[in-house]
Amino acid sequence: METGVTCYARGAFLPTSVSSSQHSTALVSPSSISPIFSSKSLKSSSLFGESLRVVPRSSVKVSRTKNSSLVTRCEIGDSLEEFLTKATPDKGLIRLMVCMGEALRTIAFKVRTASCGGTACVNSFGDEQLAVDMVANQLLFEALTYSHYCKYACSEEVPELQDMGGPVEGGFSVAFDPLDGSSIVDTNFTVGTIFGVWPGDKLTGVTGRDQVAAAMGIYGPRTTYVLALKDIPGTHEFLLLDEGKWQHVKDTTEIGEGKLFSPGNLRATFDNPAYDKLINYYVREKYTLRYTGGMVPDVNQIIVKEKGIFTNVISPSSKAKLRLLFEVAPLGFLVEKAGGYSSDGTQSVLDKVIKELDERTQVAYGSKNEIIRFEETLYGSSRLKGGVPVGAAV
């Protein structure tokens, strides 16, 4: 039975076996890691029912990859490993994204088999029973540890930097929301994982535009891994097949116009007249309402359907809840790489400097005209357009 993370890359740069002494050594957590993710929580749990394949630290070669324009040969039908090998020369990034893909596969299984009762959905992690969002949290930290290319990681569940033991030079820092929408698992709605990857050892004093990759795992009727890399255009969807492999099934490079809206935080319309005006415009113009209460599926539909808008707006009595580092910036990267736009009302969310790990913001994602309408309606003008206001702003 599948119960955890195995990291491998189809004969590329991971050994097919390691000695038992290497195995036990590689599974010890770094001494500087926060006590909450000690060696006890990162113990060997034979997560997929087999020994983890891990690389001894001494065999990991770290090199800085020079930015170069890549002529991508990525094709629909490629496996995740094939796609990444074609998409980037950075073996550290390839390994990290593959390890995260294995974690997403396991989280999908844990969500699908979670036992829900009362106010919590739980599943097993080793010998423990944990809330399913904490199971996801632990699995992602394990995956990043075993990648050997993650220097720091930070989770929305515990917004503190954790030292994963990877290198600064040639390594990465990762921020993630382990299970966005965990409160609706019991209702069987689609939920997901969000993560962003930054080069080096910084997760503050950076912007979303500094990301080298971002992704989300979507756990619904289908399990998909949607990712974008700085090196190549587009946002790319991978489907989890019955045999447990990720297969490349869709590329999105353009977000067009279409009457589809997902309005979050509608309580803000009570004392934000501009947001109320925008929502009334959508209704009056007969937009199709597609809102689940889960940010991952609501943003993912913009990428899959290649149209629409998602909004989550603040008001005097309804403060910002969405976290810039863990949710807003990674999803902004995915949407903008797909050909869409993002906004906090006055600028792209990718241009906002992340000053604190727990910093929060309002946001909109969508097509160009929808973001223009959003900015003009809320603030009177749009950085994307001059001249005559459009739609609800009139």
Coordinates of C-alpha atoms in Angstrom, one line a residue, residues 16 28 59 76 110 114 119 162 205 237 250 275 288 292 296 303 320 347 359 367 386-387 392:
T16 CA 19.2 2.4 -7.9
V28 CA 18.9 11.8 9.8
S59 CA 27.6 12.3 -4.2
I76 CA 2.4 16.0 -24.7
K110 CA -3.9 10.2 1.9
A114 CA -8.8 10.1 5.0
T119 CA -14.2 18.7 12.7
Q162 CA 13.3 25.1 8.5
G205 CA 13.3 40.4 0.7
E237 CA -0.4 20.0 -16.5
K250 CA -1.7 20.0 -21.4
Y275 CA -16.1 45.4 -4.7
T288 CA -21.1 32.1 -15.0
T292 CA -15.8 26.2 -4.7
V296 CA -6.5 25.8 -5.9
I303 CA -5.6 27.9 -16.4
A320 CA -6.7 40.0 4.0
Q347 CA 0.4 46.0 -9.3
E359 CA 2.5 38.7 5.0
S367 CA -7.3 37.6 -18.3
G386 CA -4.9 54.1 -20.3
G387 CA -7.9 56.0 -21.5
A392 CA -18.0 48.0 -14.1

